[in-house]
Amino acid sequence: GEEVAQTPKHLVRGEGQKAKLYCAPIKGHSYVFWYQQVLKNEFKFLISFQNENVFDETGMPKERFSAKCLPNSPCSLEIQATKLEDSAVYFCASSQSGAEAFFGQGTRLTVV
Amino acid sequence: QKEVEQDPGPLSVPEGAIVSLNCTYSNSAFQYFMWYRQYSRKGPELLMYTYSSGNKEDGRFTAQVDKSSKYISLFIRDSQPSDSATYLCAILSGGYNKLIFGAGTRLAVHP
């Protein structure tokens, strides 16, 4: 597709439940980035992929967060045992070269 | 020290004003500089990106990079109420593995 598609738009989970978010990058783009945006607009980098390989995962809280980008499937970001502080908007972006990155509309996760 | 610093504002200007938005960065090795616009409850929209130093113009928008002072700017001419949004500067890290964002500046253009 011509835009980054993120699903679902909204997700509500009880504390301790699992959350799974999906991202379909723009066709032909080999880089995928995940970001978390909390209330004050700060974008926190989580993880990036080059094709299906993890490029940089320095931002991931590894004990509960995991992500994958498998061939012919949307990329996914999974949070096991969600906590209240995981409430945020999660954005995915894709890029052909690594430089120009195009963002999806985000998934708003609310943990109650 | 943050790698990218941006004044969060808010910045309020009258319609028609020239707006100047700025960021500073710490790593002289950075080469790619981006400006995004984000409307409320939407994803960031790429406005412009610049490689290395110099200016780039697109309609009412001009992006400027001064690598000697590690300073990047976005100028908006003839600002419109529809320009009211949060503007984020972003820099591609040296390994091309992530974008590093500034805090974002909230801009309000009033009629």
XYZ file of C-alpha atoms in Angstrom:
223
model
C 0.000 0.000 0.000
C 0.912 3.657 -0.239
C 0.559 4.383 3.435
C 1.582 2.772 6.677
C -1.443 0.941 8.058
C -1.701 0.374 11.799
C -4.325 -1.735 13.500
C -6.234 -1.531 15.699
C -6.761 2.217 16.129
C -7.722 1.798 19.771
C -7.017 -0.994 22.220
C -8.130 -1.275 25.840
C -6.541 -3.851 28.105
C -6.796 -4.635 31.783
C -3.562 -4.525 33.702
C -1.702 -7.781 33.230
C -3.346 -8.615 29.905
C -1.516 -9.016 26.626
C -1.670 -6.403 23.861
C -0.724 -6.958 20.231
C -0.383 -4.160 17.696
C 0.079 -4.490 13.958
C 1.788 -2.441 11.274
C 1.774 -2.917 7.507
C 4.641 -0.846 6.064
C 4.524 0.845 2.676
C 5.210 -1.685 -0.074
C 8.875 -1.697 -1.015
C 10.050 -0.155 2.251
C 12.655 -2.249 4.000
C 12.975 -0.291 7.258
C 10.349 -0.321 10.005
C 10.487 1.712 13.220
C 8.284 1.549 16.323
C 7.829 4.520 18.645
C 5.872 5.139 21.815
C 4.364 8.595 22.338
C 3.242 9.452 25.825
C 1.360 12.520 27.051
C 4.016 15.182 26.641
C 4.608 14.488 22.964
C 7.977 12.868 23.577
C 8.637 10.133 21.030
C 10.416 7.213 22.596
C 12.198 4.900 20.165
C 11.472 1.229 20.764
C 12.867 -0.902 17.953
C 13.768 -0.854 14.263
C 13.951 -3.523 11.591
C 15.748 -3.818 8.298
C 13.590 -6.312 6.424
C 12.889 -9.070 8.944
C 16.064 -8.472 10.926
C 16.195 -6.462 14.127
C 18.280 -3.382 13.397
C 18.237 -1.663 16.769
C 16.331 -2.769 19.865
C 17.972 -0.517 22.421
C 14.657 1.131 23.322
C 12.701 -2.039 24.066
C 11.829 -3.006 27.645
C 12.723 -6.592 26.808
C 11.112 -8.293 29.759
C 7.604 -7.542 28.454
C 7.925 -6.142 24.928
C 8.656 -8.094 21.778
C 8.374 -7.329 18.076
C 8.597 -9.137 14.769
C 8.627 -8.338 11.067
C 8.163 -11.560 9.126
C 8.014 -11.816 5.328
C 4.530 -11.434 3.827
C 2.974 -10.518 7.182
C 2.302 -7.252 8.983
C 4.915 -6.351 11.569
C 3.767 -6.742 15.166
C 4.536 -5.297 18.576
C 3.437 -7.360 21.544
C 3.288 -6.359 25.184
C 2.935 -9.162 27.702
C 1.400 -8.351 31.082
C 0.567 -4.720 30.352
C 1.084 -2.080 33.010
C -0.671 1.253 33.500
C 2.434 3.101 32.299
C 2.215 1.329 28.923
C -0.782 3.533 28.109
C 0.377 5.569 25.112
C 0.030 5.913 21.376
C 2.281 3.498 19.521
C 3.455 4.621 16.104
C 4.991 2.614 13.363
C 6.987 4.173 10.515
C 8.516 2.735 7.383
C 11.293 3.928 5.118
C 12.856 2.865 1.858
C 16.299 4.278 2.598
C 16.301 4.782 6.354
C 16.096 8.559 5.929
C 12.576 9.545 4.815
C 10.321 7.771 7.297
C 6.541 7.799 6.921
C 4.339 7.236 9.929
C 1.040 5.473 10.415
C -1.852 6.966 12.376
C -0.936 5.084 15.526
C -2.603 2.667 17.920
C -3.887 4.194 21.153
C -3.380 1.693 23.956
C -5.219 2.278 27.207
C -4.395 0.036 30.140
C -7.007 0.117 32.892
C 22.173 16.246 27.709
C 19.564 15.198 25.167
C 20.792 14.479 21.653
C 18.150 16.788 20.176
C 16.773 19.822 22.026
C 13.611 21.630 21.000
C 11.643 24.286 22.846
C 8.129 22.866 23.409
C 6.483 26.301 23.278
C 3.598 26.877 22.949
C 4.090 29.465 20.250
C 1.145 31.679 19.334
C 1.274 33.939 16.263
C -1.233 35.937 14.198
C -2.211 34.770 10.745
C 0.283 35.898 8.119
C 3.279 35.941 10.467
C 6.608 34.316 9.704
C 7.241 31.476 12.107
C 10.681 30.239 13.071
C 11.025 26.831 14.730
C 14.399 25.589 15.906
C 16.308 22.631 17.258
C 19.852 22.043 18.371
C 21.671 18.739 18.350
C 24.771 17.383 19.970
C 26.395 14.936 17.545
C 28.286 16.515 14.657
C 28.163 13.212 12.744
C 24.420 13.520 12.082
C 23.663 14.040 8.403
C 19.898 13.704 7.824
C 17.489 16.187 9.356
C 13.716 15.989 9.196
C 10.738 18.142 10.112
C 7.397 16.541 10.880
C 4.017 18.125 11.526
C 1.603 16.395 13.853
C -2.034 17.356 14.206
C -3.883 16.350 17.336
C -4.615 12.611 17.448
C -2.852 11.975 14.140
C 0.458 10.482 13.087
C 3.449 12.714 12.262
C 3.505 13.865 8.655
C 6.893 14.347 7.004
C 7.205 17.947 5.828
C 10.791 18.137 4.669
C 14.108 16.444 5.010
C 17.582 17.820 4.400
C 20.878 16.111 3.896
C 23.899 17.844 5.419
C 24.020 21.655 5.468
C 22.062 24.206 3.514
C 18.529 25.273 2.767
C 15.572 23.514 1.231
C 12.370 25.247 0.231
C 8.915 23.834 -0.421
C 6.135 26.350 -0.898
C 5.755 28.361 2.301
C 8.226 26.143 4.184
C 12.002 26.486 4.331
C 14.275 24.093 6.210
C 17.755 25.223 7.132
C 20.680 23.292 8.583
C 23.768 24.919 10.042
C 26.157 22.097 10.863
C 28.817 24.438 12.238
C 26.519 25.452 15.084
C 24.481 22.204 15.119
C 21.294 24.154 14.606
C 18.316 23.331 12.433
C 15.382 25.584 11.609
C 12.023 25.494 9.929
C 10.522 28.739 8.666
C 6.863 29.070 7.763
C 5.933 32.112 5.694
C 2.433 33.600 5.583
C 1.297 31.304 8.389
C -2.301 30.056 8.274
C -4.642 28.776 11.007
C -4.344 25.354 9.319
C -0.633 25.387 10.255
C -1.632 25.071 13.929
C -0.058 21.791 14.988
C 2.963 20.373 16.783
C 6.193 20.552 14.797
C 8.841 17.962 15.501
C 12.427 17.991 14.386
C 14.032 14.586 13.942
C 17.521 13.453 13.147
C 18.555 10.132 11.680
C 21.177 8.519 13.870
C 24.604 7.788 12.422
C 23.886 4.104 11.908
C 20.544 4.881 10.207
C 18.957 2.691 12.841
C 16.569 5.206 14.416
C 15.130 8.701 14.261
C 15.859 10.858 17.281
C 13.065 13.326 17.933
C 12.961 16.699 19.598
C 10.220 17.350 22.129
C 8.010 19.094 19.546
C 6.868 22.736 19.459
C 3.154 23.463 19.670
C 2.207 26.211 17.245
C -1.098 28.096 17.253
C -1.859 30.491 14.396
C -4.840 32.669 15.247
C -6.972 34.505 12.665
